[in-house]
């Protein structure tokens, strides 16, 4: 998630152009991060140490990790862990920026710290974003929400990452009394936890999200788009119900519903999480099912 967040920031700050960030994302998709880049990003090695190992590799037929262990910079256990992170999106993004000559590792590190400072993020929170640990990321952006809402949103964002777009970005949750959308899809849970889980937004954005979810090149009708997103909501609620139900306290699901015209979601509290995925801005709205009116 942090690769896209930092990428947007670099463009906003004029450090990269729109065309350059597009090139970086394309190269990122084609490559894996090298061990030295990951070791520096993880602060296990300094930039001079990594450059020293890179120079040694030019004259020795050895892997970076083997040389780093020989030089005493890394332990074998650290090398094993770093190798497991080579598919990490942020590491691959950093590698792409370096390979294209857009930024140095030092600049990426400084800009990451600048981003964290401007957005009030602690080091542990940036680490969660870089690792794309959604169970740790969602609570960063949902600090005003109750425990049930946070748990539901963790499941929802994980599903979007898994089923819709692996480059999903979320914003800070807002606490409202009503949310409106050109179209909405929702489903209520019953039993122990009575939750209304709703997706709202413009039709064009919901259509883009639905197309990514269904892997269809085009969805012709609003009904088809909303039906697909209701299926996604049902998947989220089903996982939540399975995780949270006990033998004595069950959670069940009502049939999902969609509205293809402008609608309002009203409740004493509606927790609204902005989500950017598949080039679309949508909102996941969580509220008390018994106190929610939609129409």
Coordinates of C-alpha atoms in Angstrom, one line a residue:
X1 CA 0.0 0.0 0.0
X2 CA 2.8 2.4 0.8
X3 CA 4.2 2.2 -2.7
X4 CA 1.1 3.9 -4.1
X5 CA 0.9 6.3 -1.2
X6 CA 4.5 7.5 -1.6
X7 CA 4.1 7.5 -5.4
X8 CA 1.1 9.9 -5.2
X9 CA 3.1 12.0 -2.8
X10 CA 6.1 12.2 -5.1
X11 CA 3.9 13.4 -7.9
X12 CA 2.1 15.9 -5.6
X13 CA 5.4 17.3 -4.5
X14 CA 6.8 17.6 -8.0
X15 CA 9.6 15.1 -7.4
X16 CA 8.3 12.9 -10.2
X17 CA 6.0 13.5 -13.2
X18 CA 2.9 11.5 -14.0
X19 CA 4.8 9.8 -16.8
X20 CA 7.7 8.9 -14.6
X21 CA 5.5 7.4 -11.9
X22 CA 3.7 5.4 -14.6
X23 CA 7.1 4.0 -15.8
X24 CA 8.1 3.2 -12.2
X25 CA 4.9 1.2 -11.6
X26 CA 5.3 -0.6 -14.9
X27 CA 8.9 -1.6 -14.0
X28 CA 7.9 -2.5 -10.5
X29 CA 5.4 -5.0 -11.9
X30 CA 8.1 -6.7 -13.9
X31 CA 10.8 -7.0 -11.2
X32 CA 11.8 -8.1 -7.8
X33 CA 13.7 -6.0 -5.3
X34 CA 17.4 -6.8 -4.9
X35 CA 18.6 -7.9 -1.5
X36 CA 20.7 -4.8 -1.0
X37 CA 17.8 -2.5 -1.5
X38 CA 15.7 -4.4 1.0
X39 CA 18.6 -4.5 3.6
X40 CA 19.0 -0.7 3.4
X41 CA 15.3 -0.1 3.6
X42 CA 15.0 -2.4 6.6
X43 CA 17.9 -0.4 8.2
X44 CA 20.0 -3.6 8.6
X45 CA 22.8 -2.2 6.4
X46 CA 24.0 1.3 5.5
X47 CA 24.1 2.5 1.9
X48 CA 27.9 2.5 1.9
X49 CA 27.9 -1.1 3.1
X50 CA 25.4 -2.2 0.4
X51 CA 27.5 -0.4 -2.3
X52 CA 30.6 -2.1 -1.0
X53 CA 29.0 -5.5 -1.4
X54 CA 27.8 -4.6 -4.9
X55 CA 31.4 -3.7 -5.8
X56 CA 32.6 -7.0 -4.4
X57 CA 30.1 -8.9 -6.5
X58 CA 31.8 -7.5 -9.7
X59 CA 34.9 -9.5 -8.8
X60 CA 33.5 -12.5 -6.9
X61 CA 31.0 -15.1 -8.0
X62 CA 28.9 -14.9 -4.9
X63 CA 25.4 -13.8 -3.9
X64 CA 24.9 -10.5 -2.1
X65 CA 23.6 -12.4 1.0
X66 CA 26.6 -14.6 1.2
X67 CA 29.0 -11.7 0.9
X68 CA 27.1 -9.7 3.5
X69 CA 27.3 -12.6 6.0
X70 CA 31.1 -13.0 5.3
X71 CA 31.6 -9.3 5.9
X72 CA 29.6 -9.5 9.2
X73 CA 26.9 -7.1 8.0
X74 CA 24.0 -9.6 8.1
X75 CA 23.4 -12.9 9.9
X76 CA 22.2 -16.0 7.9
X77 CA 18.8 -15.6 9.5
X78 CA 18.5 -12.0 8.4
X79 CA 19.4 -13.0 4.8
X80 CA 16.7 -15.7 4.8
X81 CA 14.1 -13.2 6.1
X82 CA 15.2 -10.6 3.5
X83 CA 14.9 -13.1 0.7
X84 CA 11.3 -13.7 1.7
X85 CA 10.6 -10.0 1.2
X86 CA 11.8 -9.8 -2.4
X87 CA 8.2 -9.8 -3.6
X88 CA 7.3 -6.9 -1.3
X89 CA 5.5 -4.2 -3.3
X90 CA 7.3 -1.3 -1.7
X91 CA 10.7 -2.9 -2.0
X92 CA 10.1 -3.6 -5.7
X93 CA 8.9 0.1 -6.1
X94 CA 12.0 1.4 -4.5
X95 CA 14.1 -0.9 -6.8
X96 CA 12.3 0.5 -9.8
X97 CA 12.9 4.1 -8.8
X98 CA 16.6 3.4 -8.4
X99 CA 17.0 1.4 -11.6
X100 CA 15.3 4.1 -13.6
X101 CA 17.5 6.7 -12.1
X102 CA 14.6 8.7 -10.7
X103 CA 15.7 8.6 -7.0
X104 CA 18.5 7.2 -4.9
X105 CA 17.9 4.9 -1.9
X106 CA 18.9 7.8 0.3
X107 CA 16.3 10.1 -1.3
X108 CA 13.6 7.4 -1.0
X109 CA 14.4 7.0 2.7
X110 CA 14.3 10.8 3.3
X111 CA 11.1 11.2 1.4
X112 CA 9.5 8.3 3.3
X113 CA 10.4 10.0 6.6
X114 CA 9.1 13.3 5.2
X115 CA 5.8 11.7 4.3
X116 CA 5.5 10.1 7.7
X117 CA 6.1 13.4 9.4
X118 CA 3.6 15.3 7.4
X119 CA 0.9 12.6 8.0
X120 CA 1.7 12.1 11.7
X121 CA 2.7 8.4 11.2
X122 CA 4.9 6.6 13.6
X123 CA 7.8 4.4 12.5
X124 CA 5.8 1.2 13.4
X125 CA 2.9 2.5 11.3
X126 CA 5.1 3.2 8.3
X127 CA 6.6 -0.3 8.7
X128 CA 3.0 -1.8 8.6
X129 CA 2.3 0.1 5.4
X130 CA 5.6 -1.0 3.8
X131 CA 4.9 -4.6 4.7
X132 CA 1.3 -4.2 3.5
X133 CA 0.1 -5.8 6.8
X134 CA -3.6 -4.9 6.4
X135 CA -4.5 -6.2 9.9
X136 CA -2.1 -3.5 11.2
X137 CA -2.8 -0.8 8.5
X138 CA -6.6 -0.5 8.9
X139 CA -6.5 0.4 12.6
X140 CA -4.1 3.3 11.7
X141 CA -6.9 4.9 9.6
X142 CA -9.8 4.0 11.8
X143 CA -8.9 5.2 15.3
X144 CA -12.3 6.7 16.1
X145 CA -14.2 3.5 15.3
X146 CA -15.4 0.8 17.7
X147 CA -13.9 -2.7 17.7
X148 CA -16.6 -4.4 15.6
X149 CA -16.3 -1.7 12.9
X150 CA -12.5 -2.1 12.8
X151 CA -12.8 -5.9 12.5
X152 CA -15.3 -5.6 9.7
X153 CA -13.2 -3.1 7.8
X154 CA -10.1 -5.3 8.1
X155 CA -12.0 -8.1 6.5
X156 CA -13.3 -5.7 3.8
X157 CA -10.0 -4.2 2.9
X158 CA -8.3 -7.7 2.8
X159 CA -11.0 -8.8 0.4
X160 CA -10.5 -5.8 -1.8
X161 CA -6.8 -6.5 -1.8
X162 CA -7.3 -10.2 -2.6
X163 CA -10.2 -10.0 -5.0
X164 CA -10.2 -6.5 -6.6
X165 CA -6.9 -4.6 -6.6
X166 CA -3.6 -5.4 -4.9
X167 CA -2.7 -1.7 -5.0
X168 CA -5.7 -0.5 -2.9
X169 CA -5.2 2.6 -0.8
X170 CA -7.4 3.7 2.1
X171 CA -7.8 7.1 3.7
X172 CA -8.8 8.3 7.2
X173 CA -12.2 7.1 8.4
X174 CA -14.8 9.8 8.9
X175 CA -17.6 9.7 11.5
X176 CA -20.9 11.0 9.9
X177 CA -24.6 10.9 10.4
X178 CA -25.4 10.4 6.7
X179 CA -23.6 9.4 3.6
X180 CA -24.9 9.7 0.0
X181 CA -24.0 8.0 -3.2
X182 CA -25.1 7.9 -6.8
X183 CA -25.5 4.1 -6.2
X184 CA -25.2 1.9 -3.2
X185 CA -25.1 -1.7 -2.3
X186 CA -25.5 -3.0 1.2
X187 CA -26.1 -6.0 3.5
X188 CA -27.1 -6.2 7.1
X189 CA -26.0 -8.8 9.6
X190 CA -28.3 -10.1 12.3
X191 CA -27.8 -12.0 15.5
X192 CA -25.1 -11.0 18.0
X193 CA -23.6 -8.2 15.8
X194 CA -26.1 -6.1 13.9
X195 CA -24.1 -4.3 11.3
X196 CA -24.9 -2.6 8.0
X197 CA -22.0 -2.9 5.5
X198 CA -22.5 -0.6 2.5
X199 CA -20.5 0.4 -0.5
X200 CA -21.3 3.8 -2.1
X201 CA -19.9 6.1 -4.7
X202 CA -20.5 7.4 -8.2
X203 CA -21.7 4.8 -10.7
X204 CA -18.6 5.2 -12.9
X205 CA -16.3 4.4 -9.9
X206 CA -18.5 1.5 -8.7
X207 CA -18.5 0.2 -12.2
X208 CA -14.7 0.2 -12.4
X209 CA -14.5 -1.6 -9.1
X210 CA -17.1 -4.2 -10.2
X211 CA -15.2 -4.8 -13.4
X212 CA -11.9 -5.4 -11.5
X213 CA -13.8 -7.8 -9.2
X214 CA -15.5 -9.8 -11.9
X215 CA -12.5 -9.5 -14.3
X216 CA -15.0 -8.4 -17.0
X217 CA -13.8 -5.9 -19.7
X218 CA -17.1 -4.1 -19.5
X219 CA -20.3 -4.1 -17.3
X220 CA -23.2 -2.7 -19.2
X221 CA -25.9 -2.0 -16.5
X222 CA -26.0 -0.5 -13.1
X223 CA -27.8 -3.6 -11.9
X224 CA -24.9 -5.9 -13.0
X225 CA -22.3 -3.6 -11.3
X226 CA -24.2 -3.4 -8.0
X227 CA -25.0 -7.1 -8.1
X228 CA -21.3 -7.8 -8.3
X229 CA -20.4 -5.5 -5.5
X230 CA -23.2 -7.0 -3.3
X231 CA -21.5 -10.3 -3.9
X232 CA -18.3 -8.8 -2.6
X233 CA -20.1 -7.4 0.4
X234 CA -21.6 -10.8 1.1
X235 CA -18.2 -12.4 1.0
X236 CA -16.9 -9.9 3.5
X237 CA -19.9 -10.3 5.9
X238 CA -19.7 -14.1 5.5
X239 CA -16.0 -14.1 6.6
X240 CA -16.8 -11.7 9.5
X241 CA -19.7 -13.8 10.7
X242 CA -17.6 -17.0 10.5
X243 CA -14.8 -15.4 12.5
X244 CA -16.9 -13.8 15.1
X245 CA -19.8 -16.3 15.7
X246 CA -19.7 -18.7 18.7
X247 CA -21.9 -21.7 19.5
X248 CA -24.0 -19.6 21.8
X249 CA -23.9 -16.3 19.8
X250 CA -24.4 -16.6 16.1
X251 CA -24.2 -13.9 13.4
X252 CA -26.2 -14.4 10.3
X253 CA -26.8 -12.4 7.1
X254 CA -29.8 -10.8 5.5
X255 CA -30.0 -10.9 1.6
X256 CA -27.9 -8.1 0.1
X257 CA -29.7 -5.1 -1.5
X258 CA -28.6 -2.6 -4.1
X259 CA -30.1 0.8 -5.2
X260 CA -29.2 2.0 -8.6
X261 CA -30.2 5.6 -8.1
X262 CA -29.1 8.4 -5.7
X263 CA -29.5 7.3 -2.1
X264 CA -28.7 8.3 1.5
X265 CA -27.4 6.1 4.3
X266 CA -28.6 7.6 7.6
X267 CA -27.8 6.5 11.1
X268 CA -26.8 7.9 14.5
X269 CA -23.2 7.1 13.4
X270 CA -22.0 6.0 10.0
X271 CA -18.3 5.2 9.8
X272 CA -17.2 6.0 6.3
X273 CA -13.8 4.7 5.0
X274 CA -12.5 6.2 1.7
X275 CA -11.0 3.5 -0.6
X276 CA -9.1 4.1 -3.8
X277 CA -8.8 1.0 -6.0
X278 CA -8.9 0.2 -9.7
X279 CA -8.7 3.9 -10.4
X280 CA -11.9 4.5 -8.5
X281 CA -12.9 6.3 -5.4
X282 CA -15.5 4.5 -3.3
X283 CA -16.6 4.4 0.3
X284 CA -17.1 1.5 2.7
X285 CA -19.8 2.6 5.2
X286 CA -20.4 0.7 8.5
X287 CA -23.3 1.4 10.8
X288 CA -25.6 -0.1 13.4
X289 CA -28.1 -2.1 11.3
X290 CA -31.0 -1.4 13.6
X291 CA -30.5 2.3 13.4
X292 CA -29.7 2.6 9.7
X293 CA -32.1 3.9 7.1
X294 CA -31.2 3.7 3.4
X295 CA -33.2 5.2 0.5

